Coordinates of C-alpha atoms in Angstrom, one line a residue:
M1 CA 0.0 0.0 0.0
P2 CA 1.6 3.3 -1.0
R3 CA 2.0 6.1 1.5
S4 CA -0.9 8.5 1.8
S5 CA -1.4 11.2 -0.8
A6 CA -0.8 13.8 1.9
R7 CA 2.6 12.5 2.6
A8 CA 3.4 12.0 -1.1
R9 CA 2.9 15.8 -1.6
T10 CA 5.4 16.8 1.0
T11 CA 8.0 19.2 -0.2
P12 CA 11.6 18.3 0.6
L13 CA 13.1 20.6 3.3
A14 CA 16.1 21.2 5.4
G15 CA 16.1 17.7 7.2
A16 CA 17.2 16.0 4.0
F17 CA 20.6 15.3 5.2
S18 CA 19.9 12.6 7.8
G19 CA 20.1 9.0 6.6
A20 CA 17.7 6.2 7.4
L21 CA 17.7 5.0 11.0
T22 CA 19.0 1.5 11.4
A23 CA 19.2 -1.1 14.2
A24 CA 22.4 -1.1 16.4
L25 CA 23.5 -3.8 18.7
L26 CA 24.4 -3.2 22.3
A27 CA 27.0 -5.3 24.0
C28 CA 24.7 -6.7 26.8
S29 CA 21.2 -6.4 25.5
P30 CA 19.3 -6.7 22.2
I31 CA 17.8 -3.3 22.6
E32 CA 17.8 -1.0 19.6
R33 CA 19.3 2.4 19.8
T34 CA 16.9 4.6 17.8
D35 CA 19.2 7.5 17.1
A36 CA 22.0 5.5 15.5
P37 CA 23.4 6.7 12.1
P38 CA 23.1 4.3 9.2
Q39 CA 25.5 1.4 9.6
A40 CA 26.1 -1.8 7.8
A41 CA 24.9 -4.8 9.7
R42 CA 27.5 -7.2 11.1
V43 CA 28.1 -10.4 9.2
D44 CA 29.6 -13.6 10.8
L45 CA 31.6 -16.2 9.0
S46 CA 28.5 -18.5 8.6
G47 CA 26.9 -16.0 6.3
K48 CA 24.2 -14.8 8.7
I49 CA 23.6 -11.2 9.7
D50 CA 23.7 -10.5 13.4
V51 CA 20.5 -8.4 14.1
P52 CA 18.4 -7.6 17.2
P53 CA 15.6 -10.1 17.9
I54 CA 13.0 -7.6 16.7
L55 CA 14.5 -7.7 13.2
Q56 CA 14.6 -11.5 12.9
G57 CA 12.7 -12.7 9.8
T58 CA 13.0 -9.4 8.0
I59 CA 14.8 -8.4 4.8
A60 CA 17.5 -6.7 7.0
S61 CA 18.3 -10.1 8.6
E62 CA 19.4 -11.6 5.2
T63 CA 20.5 -8.8 3.0
I64 CA 22.8 -5.8 2.9
L65 CA 21.4 -2.6 1.3
D66 CA 23.7 -0.8 -1.1
G67 CA 23.0 2.8 -1.8
F68 CA 21.1 3.9 1.3
Q69 CA 23.7 6.5 2.3
P70 CA 23.5 10.1 1.3
V71 CA 26.0 11.1 -1.4
V72 CA 28.1 14.2 -1.0
V73 CA 28.6 16.0 -4.3
H74 CA 30.6 19.0 -5.4
G75 CA 31.7 21.0 -8.4
Y76 CA 32.6 24.5 -9.7
G77 CA 30.1 27.2 -10.5
L78 CA 30.0 30.6 -12.0
V79 CA 28.2 33.4 -10.1
V80 CA 27.2 36.6 -11.9
G81 CA 25.6 39.9 -10.9
L82 CA 28.0 40.7 -8.1
E83 CA 28.3 44.5 -8.7
G84 CA 32.1 44.6 -8.5
T85 CA 32.7 42.2 -5.6
G86 CA 33.8 39.3 -7.7
S87 CA 37.3 38.4 -8.9
S88 CA 39.2 36.6 -11.7
D89 CA 42.2 35.3 -9.7
I90 CA 41.8 31.5 -9.8
P91 CA 44.4 28.9 -10.6
P92 CA 45.2 28.3 -14.3
D93 CA 43.7 24.7 -14.2
V94 CA 40.4 25.9 -12.7
R95 CA 40.3 28.8 -15.2
A96 CA 40.9 26.4 -18.1
H97 CA 38.2 24.1 -16.8
M98 CA 35.7 26.9 -16.5
I99 CA 36.4 28.3 -20.0
M100 CA 36.0 24.8 -21.4
M101 CA 32.7 24.3 -19.6
A102 CA 31.5 27.8 -20.7
A103 CA 32.4 27.1 -24.3
R104 CA 30.7 23.7 -24.1
H105 CA 27.5 25.4 -22.9
G106 CA 27.6 28.1 -25.7
I107 CA 28.7 31.1 -23.6
G108 CA 29.9 33.7 -26.1
S109 CA 27.6 32.5 -28.9
A110 CA 24.9 34.9 -30.3
S111 CA 22.2 32.7 -28.9
S112 CA 23.5 32.5 -25.4
G113 CA 22.1 35.8 -24.2
W114 CA 25.5 37.2 -23.4
G115 CA 25.8 39.6 -26.3
G116 CA 28.8 37.8 -27.6
L117 CA 30.8 38.1 -24.4
S118 CA 33.5 35.5 -24.5
P119 CA 34.1 33.0 -21.7
E120 CA 37.5 34.7 -21.0
A121 CA 35.9 38.2 -20.7
L122 CA 33.2 36.8 -18.5
L123 CA 35.7 35.2 -16.1
D124 CA 37.7 38.5 -16.1
S125 CA 34.7 40.6 -15.0
P126 CA 34.7 41.9 -11.4
D127 CA 31.0 41.1 -11.5
T128 CA 31.5 37.4 -11.6
A129 CA 33.2 34.8 -9.4
V130 CA 34.1 31.2 -9.5
V131 CA 32.7 29.3 -6.5
V132 CA 32.9 25.8 -5.1
V133 CA 29.5 24.1 -4.8
E134 CA 28.8 21.3 -2.4
G135 CA 25.7 19.5 -1.2
I136 CA 24.2 16.2 -0.1
V137 CA 22.0 14.1 -2.4
P138 CA 19.4 12.3 -0.2
P139 CA 19.7 8.5 0.0
A140 CA 18.2 6.6 -2.9
A141 CA 17.1 9.9 -4.4
P142 CA 15.1 9.6 -7.7
E143 CA 15.9 11.9 -10.6
G144 CA 14.5 15.3 -9.9
T145 CA 14.9 15.3 -6.2
R146 CA 15.7 18.8 -4.8
F147 CA 18.2 19.6 -2.1
D148 CA 20.0 22.7 -0.8
V149 CA 23.6 23.5 -1.8
R150 CA 26.3 25.5 -0.2
V151 CA 28.6 27.7 -2.3
F152 CA 31.8 29.6 -1.3
A153 CA 34.3 31.7 -3.3
Y154 CA 37.4 29.9 -4.5
P155 CA 39.6 29.8 -1.4
T156 CA 42.5 31.8 -2.8
S157 CA 40.5 34.3 -4.8
S158 CA 40.0 37.9 -3.8
T159 CA 36.2 37.8 -4.1
T160 CA 34.7 39.9 -1.3
S161 CA 31.0 39.1 -1.4
L162 CA 28.5 36.9 -3.1
E163 CA 25.6 39.1 -2.1
G164 CA 23.1 39.6 -4.9
G165 CA 24.7 36.9 -7.1
R166 CA 23.1 34.1 -9.1
M167 CA 24.8 30.9 -10.1
Y168 CA 24.3 29.4 -13.5
T169 CA 23.6 25.7 -13.8
T170 CA 26.6 23.5 -13.1
E171 CA 27.1 19.8 -12.8
L172 CA 27.9 18.2 -9.5
V173 CA 30.0 14.9 -9.1
P174 CA 30.3 12.6 -6.2
V175 CA 33.1 13.4 -3.7
S176 CA 35.9 10.8 -3.7
R177 CA 36.7 9.2 -0.4
P178 CA 38.7 11.9 1.4
D179 CA 41.8 11.3 3.5
L180 CA 41.0 11.4 7.2
G181 CA 37.7 13.2 6.6
R182 CA 39.4 16.2 4.9
R183 CA 37.1 18.0 2.5
L184 CA 38.6 18.3 -1.0
L185 CA 38.2 20.8 -3.8
P186 CA 36.4 19.5 -6.9
P187 CA 38.4 18.1 -9.8
S188 CA 39.1 20.2 -12.9
G189 CA 39.9 19.2 -16.4
S190 CA 38.2 17.4 -19.3
R191 CA 38.0 14.0 -17.5
Q192 CA 35.4 14.0 -14.8
P193 CA 33.5 11.4 -12.8
A194 CA 29.9 11.1 -14.0
A195 CA 27.7 13.9 -12.8
I196 CA 24.7 12.8 -10.7
A197 CA 23.3 16.3 -9.9
S198 CA 23.2 19.9 -10.9
A199 CA 22.7 23.2 -9.1
A200 CA 21.7 26.8 -9.9
G201 CA 19.9 29.8 -8.5
P202 CA 20.1 32.9 -6.4
I203 CA 22.5 32.9 -3.5
F204 CA 21.3 33.5 0.0
I205 CA 24.1 34.8 2.3
N206 CA 24.1 36.0 5.9
P207 CA 20.9 38.1 6.0
F208 CA 22.1 40.1 9.0
A209 CA 25.2 41.5 7.3
D210 CA 25.3 45.2 6.4
P211 CA 26.1 45.3 2.6
A212 CA 27.8 48.6 3.0
A213 CA 30.3 47.2 5.6
V214 CA 32.2 44.9 3.4
G215 CA 35.8 44.7 4.7
R216 CA 34.8 46.5 7.9
D217 CA 33.3 43.6 9.9
T218 CA 33.9 39.9 10.5
I219 CA 30.9 38.6 8.7
D220 CA 31.6 36.0 6.0
R221 CA 30.0 37.2 2.7
R222 CA 32.1 34.8 0.6
T223 CA 29.8 31.9 1.6
G224 CA 26.1 31.4 0.8
I225 CA 23.3 28.9 0.2
I226 CA 21.1 28.2 -2.8
L227 CA 17.9 27.1 -1.2
N228 CA 16.4 24.1 -3.0
G229 CA 19.1 24.8 -5.7
G230 CA 20.4 21.2 -6.2
Q231 CA 18.7 18.6 -8.3
A232 CA 19.5 14.9 -8.8
T233 CA 19.9 14.3 -12.5
R234 CA 19.7 10.5 -12.3
D235 CA 18.2 7.9 -10.1
L236 CA 20.6 6.8 -7.3
P237 CA 20.7 3.1 -7.6
L238 CA 19.5 1.0 -4.6
K239 CA 20.2 -2.7 -4.4
L240 CA 19.7 -5.6 -1.9
R241 CA 22.6 -8.1 -1.8
L242 CA 21.9 -11.5 -0.2
I243 CA 24.5 -12.6 2.3
T244 CA 23.8 -16.2 1.2
P245 CA 23.1 -16.2 -2.6
S246 CA 20.0 -18.2 -3.4
H247 CA 17.6 -17.9 -6.3
A248 CA 14.7 -19.2 -4.2
R249 CA 15.4 -16.8 -1.4
A250 CA 15.8 -13.9 -3.8
S251 CA 12.5 -14.7 -5.4
L252 CA 10.8 -14.8 -2.0
I253 CA 12.2 -11.4 -1.0
Q254 CA 11.3 -10.0 -4.3
S255 CA 7.7 -11.3 -3.9
A256 CA 7.5 -9.8 -0.4
L257 CA 8.5 -6.4 -1.5
N258 CA 6.3 -6.3 -4.6
T259 CA 3.3 -7.4 -2.4
R260 CA 4.0 -4.6 0.1
F261 CA 4.9 -2.0 -2.6
S262 CA 2.8 -2.7 -5.6
Q263 CA 3.7 -0.9 -8.9
E264 CA 2.2 2.5 -8.9
P265 CA 1.0 4.6 -11.9
G266 CA 4.0 6.2 -13.6
Q267 CA 6.4 3.7 -12.1
R268 CA 8.3 2.1 -14.9
N269 CA 9.5 -1.0 -13.2
A270 CA 8.3 -3.2 -10.3
T271 CA 9.6 -2.2 -6.9
A272 CA 11.8 -5.2 -6.7
R273 CA 13.5 -6.9 -9.6
G274 CA 15.9 -9.8 -9.1
E275 CA 19.1 -9.6 -11.1
S276 CA 20.4 -13.0 -9.8
G277 CA 20.4 -15.1 -6.7
E278 CA 22.7 -12.6 -5.1
S279 CA 21.2 -9.1 -5.9
I280 CA 17.8 -7.4 -6.2
V281 CA 17.4 -4.0 -7.8
I282 CA 15.0 -1.7 -5.9
T283 CA 12.9 1.1 -7.5
V284 CA 11.5 3.8 -5.2
P285 CA 7.7 4.1 -5.8
P286 CA 6.5 7.6 -6.8
S287 CA 4.6 8.1 -3.5
Y288 CA 7.9 7.8 -1.7
H289 CA 10.0 10.2 -3.9
N290 CA 10.0 12.8 -1.1
A291 CA 10.5 10.2 1.7
T292 CA 13.2 7.9 0.4
D293 CA 14.6 7.4 3.9
D294 CA 11.2 6.2 5.1
F295 CA 11.0 3.8 2.1
V296 CA 14.5 2.4 2.9
E297 CA 13.5 1.7 6.5
L298 CA 10.2 0.0 5.4
V299 CA 12.2 -2.2 2.9
R300 CA 14.6 -3.3 5.7
H301 CA 11.8 -4.0 8.1
T302 CA 9.6 -5.9 5.7
T303 CA 8.8 -9.5 6.8
I304 CA 10.1 -12.0 4.2
R305 CA 7.3 -14.5 4.7
Q306 CA 4.0 -12.7 4.3
A307 CA 1.8 -15.3 5.9
G308 CA 0.6 -14.8 9.5
T309 CA 0.7 -11.0 9.6
E310 CA -1.5 -10.8 12.8
R311 CA 0.7 -13.3 14.6
V312 CA 3.9 -11.4 13.7
A313 CA 2.3 -8.1 14.8
A314 CA 1.3 -9.6 18.1
T315 CA 4.8 -10.9 18.7
I316 CA 6.3 -7.5 18.0
R317 CA 3.7 -6.0 20.4
R318 CA 4.7 -8.3 23.3
Y319 CA 8.4 -7.6 22.6
V320 CA 8.1 -3.8 22.6
L321 CA 6.1 -3.7 25.8
E322 CA 8.9 -5.6 27.4
N323 CA 11.6 -3.5 25.7
P324 CA 10.2 0.0 25.2
A325 CA 13.6 1.2 23.8
T326 CA 12.8 -0.9 20.6
A327 CA 9.7 1.2 19.9
R328 CA 11.1 2.9 16.8
A329 CA 12.0 -0.5 15.2
A330 CA 8.6 -1.9 16.2
S331 CA 6.8 0.9 14.5
W332 CA 8.7 0.3 11.2
R333 CA 7.9 -3.4 11.4
W334 CA 4.2 -2.8 12.0
E335 CA 4.0 -0.2 9.2
A336 CA 5.8 -2.7 6.8
L337 CA 3.1 -5.3 7.7
G338 CA 0.4 -2.9 6.4
P339 CA -3.2 -2.3 7.6
R340 CA -3.7 -5.8 8.8
C341 CA -1.6 -5.0 11.9
L342 CA -4.0 -2.3 13.0
P343 CA -6.4 -4.4 15.0
V344 CA -3.4 -5.8 17.0
I345 CA -1.9 -2.5 18.0
R346 CA -5.0 -0.2 18.5
D347 CA -5.1 -0.8 22.2
L348 CA -1.6 0.6 22.4
Y349 CA -3.0 4.1 21.5
T350 CA -3.8 4.6 25.2
V351 CA -1.1 2.6 27.1
P352 CA 0.7 4.7 29.7
P353 CA 4.3 4.1 28.5
E354 CA 4.9 6.9 26.0
L355 CA 7.4 5.1 23.7
P356 CA 5.2 2.1 22.8
R357 CA 2.2 4.5 22.6
L358 CA 4.0 6.9 20.2
A359 CA 5.2 3.9 18.1
A360 CA 1.6 2.6 17.7
L361 CA 0.3 6.1 17.0
R362 CA 2.9 6.7 14.3
V363 CA 1.8 3.5 12.6
G364 CA -1.8 4.4 12.8
A365 CA -1.1 7.8 11.3
S366 CA 1.1 6.4 8.5
L367 CA -1.6 3.9 7.6
D368 CA -4.4 6.5 7.9
D369 CA -6.3 4.7 10.6
P370 CA -9.3 7.1 11.4
L371 CA -9.3 5.7 15.0
V372 CA -5.9 7.2 15.7
T373 CA -6.8 10.8 15.3
P374 CA -8.2 11.7 18.8
H375 CA -5.3 9.9 20.5
L376 CA -2.7 11.6 18.3
V377 CA -4.3 15.0 19.0
A378 CA -4.2 14.3 22.7
M379 CA -0.5 13.5 22.6
A380 CA 0.1 16.7 20.5
I381 CA -1.5 18.7 23.3
N382 CA -0.4 16.9 26.4
G383 CA 2.6 14.7 25.6
S384 CA 6.2 15.4 26.6
P385 CA 7.9 18.1 24.5
D386 CA 9.6 15.8 22.0
S387 CA 6.5 13.6 21.7
R388 CA 4.3 16.6 21.1
L389 CA 6.5 17.7 18.1
Q390 CA 6.5 14.1 16.7
A391 CA 2.7 13.9 17.1
I392 CA 2.2 17.2 15.3
K393 CA 4.4 16.1 12.5
L394 CA 2.4 12.9 12.1
L395 CA -0.9 14.9 12.1
G396 CA 0.5 16.9 9.1
D397 CA 1.0 13.7 7.1
M398 CA -2.6 12.4 7.6
G399 CA -5.5 12.7 5.3
L400 CA -8.4 15.1 5.4
D401 CA -10.0 15.4 8.9
P402 CA -11.5 18.5 10.4
R403 CA -10.5 17.4 13.9
I404 CA -6.8 17.6 12.8
D405 CA -7.3 21.0 11.3
E406 CA -9.0 22.3 14.4
A407 CA -6.2 21.0 16.6
L408 CA -3.5 22.6 14.5
H409 CA -5.3 25.9 14.5
E410 CA -5.1 25.9 18.3
L411 CA -1.5 24.7 18.4
V412 CA -0.2 27.7 16.3
N413 CA -1.3 29.7 19.4
D414 CA 0.8 27.6 21.8
E415 CA 3.2 29.4 24.1
D416 CA 6.1 27.1 23.0
V417 CA 7.7 28.5 19.8
E418 CA 8.8 25.1 18.5
T419 CA 5.3 23.8 18.9
R420 CA 3.9 26.7 16.9
L421 CA 6.4 26.2 14.1
E422 CA 5.8 22.5 13.9
A423 CA 2.0 23.1 13.8
Y424 CA 2.6 25.6 11.0
E425 CA 4.7 23.2 9.0
A426 CA 2.0 20.6 9.4
M427 CA -0.6 23.0 8.1
V428 CA 1.5 23.8 5.1
K429 CA 1.8 20.1 4.2
R430 CA -2.0 19.8 4.5
R431 CA -2.5 22.9 2.3
D432 CA -4.6 24.4 5.0
P433 CA -6.3 27.7 3.9
Y434 CA -5.6 29.0 7.4
V435 CA -2.1 29.7 5.9
Q436 CA -2.4 32.5 3.3
R437 CA 0.5 32.3 0.8
F438 CA 1.7 34.6 -1.9
T439 CA 4.9 34.6 -4.0
V440 CA 7.1 37.7 -4.4
D441 CA 8.5 37.8 -8.0
R442 CA 9.2 34.1 -7.9
K443 CA 12.1 34.8 -5.5
F444 CA 10.5 33.6 -2.3
V445 CA 7.1 33.0 -0.7
V446 CA 5.4 34.8 2.2
D447 CA 3.1 32.8 4.5
V448 CA 0.7 34.6 6.8
V449 CA -0.7 32.5 9.7
A450 CA -3.6 33.5 11.9
S451 CA -2.1 33.4 15.4
D452 CA -2.3 35.4 18.6
Q453 CA 1.4 34.7 19.3
P454 CA 3.2 37.1 16.9
L455 CA 6.3 35.6 15.3
I456 CA 8.5 36.1 12.2
Y457 CA 10.1 32.9 11.0
I458 CA 12.8 32.8 8.3
T459 CA 13.8 29.6 6.5
Q460 CA 17.4 29.0 5.6
L461 CA 16.9 25.6 4.2
G462 CA 14.6 24.2 1.5
L463 CA 11.9 26.5 0.2
P464 CA 12.8 30.2 0.8
R465 CA 10.0 31.5 3.0
I466 CA 9.1 34.4 5.3
T467 CA 6.4 33.3 7.7
I468 CA 4.4 35.9 9.6
F469 CA 2.4 34.7 12.6
G470 CA -0.4 37.2 13.2
E471 CA -2.6 38.6 10.5
D472 CA -2.4 42.2 11.9
L473 CA 1.4 42.4 12.5
T474 CA 2.5 45.9 11.7
V475 CA 5.5 48.2 12.1
S476 CA 5.1 50.3 15.2
V477 CA 4.8 54.1 14.9
P478 CA 6.4 56.5 15.3
T479 CA 9.2 54.8 13.4
T480 CA 12.9 55.7 12.8
V481 CA 14.8 52.8 11.3
T482 CA 18.2 53.0 9.6
A483 CA 20.0 50.1 8.0
W484 CA 23.0 49.4 5.8
S485 CA 24.9 52.6 6.7
R486 CA 21.8 54.7 6.0
Q487 CA 21.2 53.2 2.5
V488 CA 17.8 52.2 3.8
M489 CA 15.7 54.5 6.1
I490 CA 12.1 53.9 7.3
K491 CA 10.3 56.6 9.3
S492 CA 6.8 57.6 10.3
D493 CA 5.1 59.9 12.9
L494 CA 2.2 59.2 15.2
G495 CA -1.0 59.2 13.2
D496 CA 0.7 58.6 9.8
P497 CA -1.2 55.9 7.9
Q498 CA 1.9 54.9 5.9
L499 CA 5.6 54.5 6.3
E500 CA 8.1 56.5 4.3
V501 CA 10.8 54.2 2.9
Y502 CA 14.0 55.7 1.5
Y503 CA 16.5 53.7 -0.4
R504 CA 19.8 54.8 -2.0
P505 CA 21.4 52.1 -4.2
P506 CA 25.1 51.3 -3.8
D507 CA 27.4 54.0 -5.4
A508 CA 24.4 56.2 -6.1
L509 CA 24.6 59.9 -5.1
Q510 CA 20.9 60.1 -4.1
G511 CA 18.0 57.7 -3.6
S512 CA 14.2 57.7 -3.8
A513 CA 11.4 57.8 -1.2
Y514 CA 8.2 55.7 -1.2
L515 CA 5.0 55.6 0.9
V516 CA 4.3 52.0 2.0
S517 CA 1.7 50.4 4.2
P518 CA 3.0 49.5 7.7
Q519 CA 1.2 46.1 7.4
L520 CA 4.1 43.6 7.4
P521 CA 3.0 41.4 4.5
E522 CA 2.6 44.5 2.3
L523 CA 6.0 45.9 3.3
V524 CA 7.7 42.6 2.6
A525 CA 6.1 42.5 -0.9
F526 CA 7.3 46.0 -1.6
L527 CA 10.9 45.3 -0.5
G528 CA 11.1 42.2 -2.7
H529 CA 9.2 43.3 -5.8
T530 CA 11.0 44.6 -8.9
T531 CA 9.1 47.2 -10.9
V532 CA 8.7 46.0 -14.5
A533 CA 6.4 46.9 -17.4
D534 CA 4.2 43.9 -16.8
N535 CA 3.9 44.7 -13.1
P536 CA 4.5 48.4 -12.6
L537 CA 3.8 48.4 -8.8
P538 CA 6.6 50.1 -6.9
G539 CA 9.2 48.0 -5.2
L540 CA 12.9 47.9 -4.3
G541 CA 13.8 44.6 -5.9
F542 CA 15.7 43.2 -3.0
S543 CA 16.9 39.6 -2.9
Y544 CA 15.5 37.2 -0.3
S545 CA 18.5 37.7 2.0
Q546 CA 18.3 41.5 1.7
V547 CA 14.6 41.5 2.6
V548 CA 15.3 39.3 5.6
G549 CA 18.1 41.7 6.6
V550 CA 15.8 44.7 6.5
L551 CA 13.2 42.9 8.6
H552 CA 15.8 42.0 11.1
Q553 CA 16.9 45.6 11.5
I554 CA 13.3 46.7 12.0
W555 CA 12.8 44.0 14.6
R556 CA 16.2 44.6 16.3
Q557 CA 15.5 48.4 16.6
G558 CA 12.2 47.6 18.4
Y559 CA 9.5 48.3 15.8
L560 CA 8.1 44.8 15.4
K561 CA 6.4 43.5 18.5
A562 CA 7.0 39.8 17.7
D563 CA 9.6 37.1 18.2
F564 CA 12.1 36.7 15.3
R565 CA 13.3 33.1 14.6
P566 CA 15.7 32.2 11.7
E567 CA 15.9 28.5 10.8
Q568 CA 19.3 27.1 11.7
D569 CA 21.7 26.7 8.8
R570 CA 22.8 23.0 9.0
I571 CA 24.2 22.4 5.5
L572 CA 27.9 22.8 6.3
A573 CA 27.6 20.7 9.5
A574 CA 25.7 18.0 7.6
I575 CA 28.4 17.8 4.9
I576 CA 31.2 17.6 7.4
R577 CA 29.3 15.0 9.5
Q578 CA 28.6 12.8 6.5
T579 CA 32.2 13.0 5.4
R580 CA 33.6 12.1 8.9
R581 CA 31.2 9.2 9.2
G582 CA 32.7 7.7 6.1
L583 CA 29.4 8.0 4.2
V584 CA 31.4 9.4 1.2
T585 CA 31.7 5.7 0.3
E586 CA 33.1 4.5 -3.0
R587 CA 30.1 4.1 -5.4
P588 CA 31.3 2.0 -8.4
E589 CA 28.3 3.1 -10.5
F590 CA 29.7 6.7 -10.2
D591 CA 33.3 5.9 -10.9
T592 CA 33.2 6.0 -14.7
E593 CA 35.2 8.9 -16.1
V594 CA 33.5 10.8 -18.8
G595 CA 34.1 13.9 -20.8
L596 CA 32.0 17.0 -20.1
P597 CA 28.3 16.2 -20.2
E598 CA 25.9 17.5 -22.7
A599 CA 24.8 21.1 -22.2
T600 CA 22.0 21.6 -19.7
P601 CA 18.9 23.0 -21.3
A602 CA 18.6 26.8 -21.1
G603 CA 16.5 28.2 -18.3
E604 CA 16.9 25.5 -15.7
E605 CA 16.4 26.9 -12.3
P606 CA 15.6 25.5 -8.8
F607 CA 11.8 25.3 -8.2
L608 CA 10.1 26.7 -5.1
E609 CA 8.0 23.6 -4.9
S610 CA 6.6 20.9 -7.1
G611 CA 4.3 22.4 -9.7
T612 CA 5.2 26.1 -9.1
E613 CA 7.1 28.6 -11.1
P614 CA 11.0 28.6 -10.9
V615 CA 12.9 31.0 -8.7
G616 CA 14.4 33.9 -10.6
P617 CA 14.2 34.8 -14.3
D618 CA 15.1 32.4 -17.1
S619 CA 18.7 32.3 -18.0
P620 CA 21.2 30.3 -20.1
G621 CA 22.1 27.0 -18.5
F622 CA 25.6 26.7 -17.2

């Protein structure tokens, strides 16, 4: 049974970097440690895998899964639009590599949109910079999967800032296994490993930096993020390898997986296809394209022999009540069994121990059991802090139910900030009209949430969003705000119905003043909108990070009566963590050296979310 449609619609966000959870053995007890990173199971000399008792009889007990690790990728990119803060001083080999790639993609041709500017002249411009691009492709990601990427100016270059820049499409290749976890620069030259991803888009840098203070503070403007800017360009292969090769056993495992994950519309191949008695190729069903880590766990926890589902579910139930620490593994096993396990576990929805109760509730929510809703709502309201957040997340993944919507509407008024944010994210996944959304020039979205707890929430991963909690949040008057060394000034007097916003562009002798509504959504739209013939409304045309920077200045100077919460930037930490864990494993399918790939079609950009317009204007691919 495929995952519910609500979950299948989920947009990939900033948690994309964690791998699937796996069972870990403890020295003295067969208790699963639920927060363990992905690890290979231990194999003894007899050809059996040593697994905890709760995993006996599962696919994980007889196979090793290849390809479930995230893949760290990197490459070189070209950033344009830097207004004099770029540089051309890069090593000769990197320069030759970039010229070759630019020529390969038609830069300098009459049809490229560059007006005949040669690759050499482009690289020599102070408005461009060569950057290193790195990111993490999620485990088993199908083609088209989006992820965030980090960019930084070439280490020895004199580039001072990437603010306002846009990176043209570039290919990303897997990182070779580094020495002692050391992060390496991408390769250059005509011979490259096969690219498995690409990246492009506007760069988001530290939004709290003063653009006029370059060189006069300690803020790093040479590093930025492209939110949702990476895209897998091929399916990452996923295979099961039998520890003891057997055609009969491989056929049984294949049958179990295809029974649990039937072929969905648009799925070209069956979920499991045997190659031999030793290996089985796995295809991720479309309903799991945004939840590949969940799919991997369900595959591992699937029972090989499908008969006696109720008996297996009851055995797991007894085991988890005796060993509550195995609750997470128990929930995966139940979910892998499918809806037939529900009658066995429903009485756990109300048991006092929280871990078994949460495990059963998670399964009920994942399998869309209508009887789980009141109990899950109760945990979201009255559970421990961590359990509340998990329960709210589960509510967001469930199908249509007015009881869930009503509960989430109350939870966005909770005193705890994390609870409010989790409730908001759940409402977004459910496409709740309680969240009013509009897009600013295809750069970023603004969400307005009805809440009596004012809050401004800024995303720094995934979809670029500014979320305003409180429909009537306004800039307080009288107002006197200055930002960016007086390039931006906002003022108003008592009784003024509008704000006066003054902006002087960099290097301009004088600026312009505008009258703008003090309502925060309207002010944000004005700051980000670029005035064009098709949309002549006034606006300053700021980037996402510039808009965030202005909002932060208004809040910091005391004119927004609300909390201000930026999402934590975890990209660099995730890349370093995956590298040190040794998850930059050698992947034979990516080792083939090839020449430069064919040119990426013009106009490729990162999408805000599935089915929406791309971020930024169309541009030549690079």
